[in-house]
Amino acid sequence: MTKITQNVVALAGGVGGSKLAYGLAQIVAPEHLTIIVNTGDDFEHLGLYIAPDLDTVMYTLAGVNNPATGWGVKDESWNMMAAMARYIGPTWFQLGDRDLATHLLRTTWLHDNYSYNQVTKELCRRLGVRCTVLPMTEQPVRTMVQTESGELAFQEYFVKLKCEPVVTGLRYAGAEGAQPSREVVSAVRQSDVIVFCPSNPLLSLDPILALPTMRRVLAASRSPKIAVSPLIKGQALKGPAAKLMKELNMDVSATGVAHYLREVLTGFVIDHADQAEEEAITNLGLRTLVTGTVMTNNETKVQLAQEILAFAGIS
Ligand code: GDP
Ligand code: CA
């Protein structure tokens, strides 16, 4: 099959984002595909710089991800964690032995003053990922979760407290003053289509959209801008998207996501199960595509990617 040679840009978080990114990577020529990834989840732990969404995207594109967990590497072992537990007891953030290699190298290279883009590029190259994967910005942005009992750092909320606290607001600390890199801006400017992966609209897409320049560059782009709903029948396939939207008094449905993102979109993809919402989404001024959007294996990832690009007029 000849691969697509128009320029495809995708915005992604972790699990939902990486699945569609994988599908796109099978049908788009690598030099024409750029995945821009949320870094609002980044944090430091045990002296290591950890970028959960970038890692999920890189591992998935390289085919070494663990599909059971949605994070980390397959065939993982946990010797370091067991040894660490002897020193400090159980820790709340799991770091597998293989996964650790990524964090050690990223941290070392960042300390050696290589840029975040260069470090990501090298990790990808050595994993055999051929398309371009870019952190949304090279400057620090940290998602902060406001709850009834105070503000939490994202990983504390997400991993340590398992998303249990009721959320009253979200803040992307640093985003206001952060810039998308030159590479990010130029990928968006040169794009023929921009795909918003079925990622959490609040925790994964919003930090990217919170970069003021990113919003401006997206608004200026004439490319079709197509999002895929992460909610099907009002539920997330994984993670806290539906719970969060409910706590923030949003409409917890595909239409609710479309409404939330409508200013940056031209089209919206929903699942067959939500067919009844098509008209409401069209009424928001968006073109709609109704299709199967549950990506259970590599074939369905590719299939969805193909349908989205065809819907956007890319072939
Ligand atoms: P995270 O950073 O690991 O939380 O991952 P993302 O933000 O990229 O994706 C989380 C969202 O992906 C959840 O809201 C899920 O409902 C959605 N998701 C996961 N798998 C699928 C899928 O196969 N199809 C669709 N439409 N959404 C999915
Ligand atoms: Ca994430």
Coordinates of C-alpha atoms and ligand atoms in Angstrom, one line a residue:
M1 CA 0.0 0.0 0.0
T2 CA 1.4 3.4 -0.8
K3 CA 1.4 5.7 2.2
I4 CA -0.3 9.1 2.4
T5 CA 2.0 12.0 1.6
Q6 CA -0.1 14.9 2.8
N7 CA 0.9 16.4 6.1
V8 CA -1.0 14.9 9.0
V9 CA -0.8 16.4 12.5
A10 CA -2.4 14.7 15.5
L11 CA -2.8 16.0 19.0
A12 CA -2.7 13.3 21.7
G13 CA -2.6 12.3 25.3
G14 CA -1.8 8.8 26.4
V15 CA -4.0 5.8 25.9
G16 CA -6.7 7.1 23.6
G17 CA -4.2 9.3 21.8
S18 CA -1.6 6.6 21.2
K19 CA -4.1 4.1 19.7
L20 CA -5.2 6.5 17.0
A21 CA -1.6 7.6 16.5
Y22 CA -0.6 4.0 15.9
G23 CA -3.4 3.7 13.2
L24 CA -2.2 6.9 11.5
A25 CA 1.4 5.7 11.6
Q26 CA 0.5 2.7 9.5
I27 CA -1.0 4.7 6.7
V28 CA 0.8 8.0 6.6
A29 CA 4.4 8.2 5.4
P30 CA 6.6 8.9 8.5
E31 CA 8.0 12.2 7.2
H32 CA 4.4 13.4 6.8
L33 CA 3.1 12.5 10.3
T34 CA 3.6 14.6 13.4
I35 CA 2.2 13.6 16.8
I36 CA 2.0 16.5 19.3
V37 CA 1.7 15.2 22.8
N38 CA 0.4 16.6 26.1
T39 CA 3.2 17.2 28.7
G40 CA 0.9 18.5 31.5
D41 CA 1.2 15.1 33.1
D42 CA 5.1 15.3 33.3
F43 CA 6.6 15.2 36.8
E44 CA 9.7 14.3 38.7
H45 CA 9.9 11.2 40.8
L46 CA 13.0 9.7 42.5
G47 CA 15.1 12.2 40.7
L48 CA 13.7 11.1 37.3
Y49 CA 12.0 13.2 34.7
I50 CA 8.9 11.2 33.7
A51 CA 6.6 12.0 30.7
P52 CA 3.7 9.6 30.9
D53 CA 1.9 10.6 27.7
L54 CA 5.0 10.9 25.6
D55 CA 6.1 7.4 26.8
T56 CA 2.7 5.9 26.0
V57 CA 2.8 7.3 22.5
M58 CA 6.4 6.3 21.9
Y59 CA 6.0 2.8 23.3
T60 CA 2.8 2.3 21.3
L61 CA 4.3 3.5 18.0
A62 CA 7.3 1.2 18.7
G63 CA 5.0 -1.7 19.4
V64 CA 6.5 -2.3 22.9
N65 CA 3.6 -0.9 25.0
N66 CA 1.7 -2.8 27.5
P67 CA -1.9 -2.9 26.3
A68 CA -3.2 -4.4 29.5
T69 CA -2.3 -1.3 31.6
G70 CA -2.2 1.4 29.0
W71 CA 1.1 2.6 30.4
G72 CA 4.6 1.1 30.6
V73 CA 6.4 -1.6 28.5
K74 CA 5.3 -5.1 27.8
D75 CA 7.1 -8.1 29.4
E76 CA 8.0 -5.8 32.2
S77 CA 9.8 -6.9 35.4
W78 CA 9.7 -5.1 38.8
N79 CA 13.1 -5.8 40.5
M80 CA 13.9 -2.1 41.0
M81 CA 10.6 -1.5 42.7
A82 CA 11.1 -4.4 45.0
A83 CA 14.6 -3.3 45.9
M84 CA 13.3 0.3 46.5
A85 CA 10.5 -1.0 48.7
R86 CA 13.2 -2.4 51.1
Y87 CA 14.5 1.1 51.5
I88 CA 11.4 3.2 51.6
G89 CA 8.4 0.9 51.7
P90 CA 5.8 0.7 48.9
T91 CA 5.9 3.7 46.5
W92 CA 2.7 4.9 44.8
F93 CA 4.2 5.3 41.3
Q94 CA 5.1 2.1 39.6
L95 CA 8.4 2.1 37.6
G96 CA 9.2 -1.1 35.7
D97 CA 12.8 -2.2 35.0
R98 CA 12.5 -1.7 31.3
D99 CA 10.6 1.5 31.5
L100 CA 13.3 2.8 33.9
A101 CA 15.8 2.9 31.0
T102 CA 13.7 5.5 29.3
H103 CA 13.4 7.7 32.4
L104 CA 17.1 7.4 33.2
L105 CA 18.2 8.3 29.7
R106 CA 15.7 11.2 29.3
T107 CA 16.8 12.6 32.7
T108 CA 20.5 12.3 31.9
W109 CA 20.1 13.9 28.5
L110 CA 18.1 16.8 29.9
H111 CA 20.7 17.3 32.5
D112 CA 23.3 17.3 29.7
N113 CA 21.3 20.3 28.3
Y114 CA 19.9 18.6 25.2
S115 CA 16.5 20.1 24.5
Y116 CA 13.3 18.2 25.3
N117 CA 12.6 17.9 21.5
Q118 CA 16.1 16.5 20.9
V119 CA 15.7 14.0 23.7
T120 CA 12.3 12.9 22.5
K121 CA 13.6 12.6 18.9
E122 CA 16.6 10.4 20.0
L123 CA 14.4 8.2 22.2
C124 CA 12.0 7.7 19.3
R125 CA 14.8 7.0 16.8
R126 CA 16.4 4.4 19.0
L127 CA 13.0 2.7 19.6
G128 CA 12.4 2.6 15.8
V129 CA 9.6 5.2 15.8
R130 CA 9.9 6.9 12.4
C131 CA 7.2 9.6 12.5
T132 CA 7.8 12.8 14.4
V133 CA 6.7 12.9 18.1
L134 CA 6.9 16.3 19.7
P135 CA 6.2 17.4 23.3
M136 CA 3.6 20.2 23.0
T137 CA 6.1 22.6 24.5
E138 CA 9.7 22.5 25.8
Q139 CA 8.7 24.6 28.8
P140 CA 7.3 23.2 32.0
V141 CA 3.5 23.0 32.1
R142 CA 1.9 21.1 35.0
T143 CA -1.7 20.1 35.3
M144 CA -3.0 21.0 38.7
V145 CA -6.3 19.5 40.0
Q146 CA -8.4 21.5 42.3
T147 CA -10.5 19.5 44.7
E148 CA -12.8 20.2 47.6
S149 CA -9.8 19.5 49.9
G150 CA -7.3 21.7 48.1
E151 CA -5.1 21.6 45.0
L152 CA -3.3 18.4 44.0
A153 CA -0.4 17.8 41.5
F154 CA -1.8 15.7 38.6
Q155 CA 0.0 12.4 39.4
E156 CA -1.1 12.7 43.0
Y157 CA -4.7 12.9 41.9
F158 CA -4.4 10.4 39.1
V159 CA -2.2 7.7 40.5
K160 CA -1.9 8.1 44.2
L161 CA -5.6 9.0 44.9
K162 CA -6.9 7.0 41.8
C163 CA -9.0 10.0 40.7
E164 CA -11.2 9.6 43.7
P165 CA -11.4 13.3 45.0
V166 CA -14.2 15.4 43.6
V167 CA -12.7 17.9 41.2
T168 CA -13.8 21.5 41.3
G169 CA -11.4 22.9 38.7
L170 CA -8.3 22.4 36.6
R171 CA -5.3 24.6 36.1
Y172 CA -2.4 24.2 33.7
A173 CA 0.4 25.9 35.6
G174 CA 2.9 27.6 33.3
A175 CA 0.8 27.2 30.1
E176 CA -0.1 30.9 29.9
G177 CA 3.6 31.8 29.5
A178 CA 4.8 28.7 27.6
Q179 CA 5.3 28.5 23.9
P180 CA 4.9 25.6 21.6
S181 CA 8.3 24.9 20.0
R182 CA 9.2 26.1 16.5
E183 CA 8.7 22.5 15.3
V184 CA 5.2 22.3 16.8
V185 CA 4.2 25.6 15.2
S186 CA 5.6 24.7 11.8
A187 CA 4.0 21.2 11.8
V188 CA 0.6 22.8 12.4
R189 CA 1.2 25.6 9.8
Q190 CA 2.2 23.0 7.2
S191 CA -0.6 20.5 8.0
D192 CA -3.2 19.4 5.6
V193 CA -5.3 18.0 8.4
I194 CA -5.3 18.2 12.2
V195 CA -6.6 15.2 14.1
F196 CA -7.7 15.6 17.7
C197 CA -7.3 12.0 19.0
P198 CA -9.9 10.6 21.3
S199 CA -8.0 11.8 24.4
N200 CA -9.4 13.2 27.6
P201 CA -10.6 16.7 26.5
L202 CA -9.8 18.2 29.9
L203 CA -6.6 16.4 31.0
S204 CA -5.0 15.8 27.6
L205 CA -6.2 18.2 25.0
D206 CA -6.8 21.2 27.2
P207 CA -3.2 21.6 28.3
I208 CA -2.2 21.7 24.6
L209 CA -4.9 24.2 23.9
A210 CA -3.9 26.3 26.9
L211 CA -0.8 27.4 25.1
P212 CA -1.8 30.8 23.7
T213 CA 0.2 30.5 20.6
M214 CA -1.1 27.0 19.9
R215 CA -4.7 28.3 19.9
R216 CA -3.7 31.1 17.6
V217 CA -1.9 28.8 15.2
L218 CA -4.8 26.4 15.1
A219 CA -7.3 29.2 14.5
A220 CA -5.2 30.5 11.6
S221 CA -4.9 27.0 10.0
R222 CA -7.3 26.4 7.1
S223 CA -6.9 22.6 7.5
P224 CA -9.8 20.4 8.5
K225 CA -9.6 20.0 12.2
I226 CA -11.3 16.7 13.2
A227 CA -11.8 15.3 16.7
V228 CA -12.9 11.8 17.7
S229 CA -15.1 11.5 20.7
P230 CA -13.5 9.7 23.7
L231 CA -16.9 9.2 25.2
I232 CA -19.3 6.6 23.8
K233 CA -22.8 6.4 25.3
G234 CA -21.7 9.0 27.9
Q235 CA -18.8 6.8 29.1
A236 CA -15.1 6.8 28.8
L237 CA -13.5 3.6 27.6
K238 CA -10.8 4.1 30.2
G239 CA -9.9 6.8 32.7
P240 CA -11.7 9.7 34.4
A241 CA -13.1 11.7 31.5
A242 CA -16.8 11.1 32.2
K243 CA -16.4 11.5 36.0
L244 CA -14.5 14.7 35.6
M245 CA -16.9 16.2 33.1
K246 CA -19.8 15.4 35.5
E247 CA -18.0 16.9 38.4
L248 CA -17.4 20.1 36.4
N249 CA -21.1 20.2 35.4
M250 CA -20.5 19.5 31.7
D251 CA -22.8 17.6 29.4
V252 CA -21.3 14.1 29.7
S253 CA -21.7 12.9 26.1
A254 CA -20.2 13.0 22.7
T255 CA -22.2 16.2 22.1
G256 CA -20.8 17.6 25.3
V257 CA -17.2 17.0 24.1
A258 CA -18.1 18.5 20.7
H259 CA -19.6 21.5 22.3
Y260 CA -16.5 22.0 24.5
L261 CA -14.1 21.8 21.6
R262 CA -16.2 23.3 18.9
E263 CA -14.2 26.5 18.5
V264 CA -11.1 24.7 17.4
L265 CA -12.8 22.1 15.2
T266 CA -14.4 21.8 11.8
G267 CA -15.5 18.1 12.2
F268 CA -16.4 15.5 14.8
V269 CA -16.4 11.8 14.7
I270 CA -18.8 9.8 16.9
D271 CA -19.5 6.1 17.4
H272 CA -22.4 4.3 15.8
A273 CA -23.8 3.9 19.3
D274 CA -24.2 7.7 19.5
Q275 CA -25.8 8.1 16.1
A276 CA -28.8 9.8 17.7
E277 CA -26.4 12.7 18.6
E278 CA -25.4 13.4 15.1
E279 CA -27.9 16.2 14.5
A280 CA -27.1 18.0 17.7
I281 CA -23.4 18.0 16.7
T282 CA -24.2 19.2 13.2
N283 CA -26.2 22.0 14.8
L284 CA -22.9 23.1 16.5
G285 CA -21.6 23.9 13.0
L286 CA -19.4 20.8 12.8
R287 CA -19.3 18.2 10.0
T288 CA -19.9 14.7 11.4
L289 CA -18.8 11.2 10.7
V290 CA -20.6 8.3 12.4
T291 CA -18.5 5.1 12.4
G292 CA -17.0 2.5 14.7
T293 CA -14.6 4.3 17.0
V294 CA -13.7 1.6 19.5
M295 CA -10.1 0.6 18.8
T296 CA -9.7 -2.9 20.2
N297 CA -6.8 -4.1 18.0
N298 CA -4.4 -2.9 15.4
E299 CA -6.9 -3.4 12.5
T300 CA -9.5 -1.2 14.1
K301 CA -6.9 1.5 14.9
V302 CA -5.9 1.6 11.2
Q303 CA -9.5 1.4 10.0
L304 CA -10.5 4.4 12.1
A305 CA -7.4 6.4 11.0
Q306 CA -8.3 5.7 7.3
E307 CA -11.9 6.8 7.8
I308 CA -10.9 10.0 9.5
L309 CA -8.5 10.9 6.8
A310 CA -11.0 10.1 4.1
F311 CA -13.6 12.2 5.9
A312 CA -11.0 15.1 5.9
G313 CA -10.5 14.6 2.1
I314 CA -7.0 13.2 2.5
S315 CA -6.0 10.2 0.4
Ligands
GDP1 P1 -4.4 9.1 29.1 O1 -3.5 10.3 29.0 O2 -3.7 7.8 29.2 O3 -5.5 9.3 30.0 O4 -5.1 9.0 27.6 P2 -5.9 9.9 26.7 O5 -6.3 11.2 27.3 O6 -5.1 10.0 25.4 O7 -7.1 9.1 26.4 C1 -8.1 8.8 27.4 C2 -9.4 8.7 26.7 O8 -9.3 7.8 25.6 C3 -10.6 8.2 27.5 O9 -11.5 9.2 27.7 C4 -11.1 7.0 26.7 O10 -12.5 7.0 26.7 C5 -10.6 7.2 25.3 N1 -10.4 6.0 24.6 C6 -9.5 5.0 24.9 N2 -9.6 4.0 24.0 C7 -10.5 4.5 23.0 C8 -11.0 3.9 21.8 O11 -10.7 2.8 21.4 N3 -11.9 4.7 21.1 C9 -12.3 5.9 21.6 N4 -13.2 6.6 20.8 N5 -11.9 6.5 22.7 C10 -11.0 5.7 23.4
CA2 CA -2.2 11.3 30.4

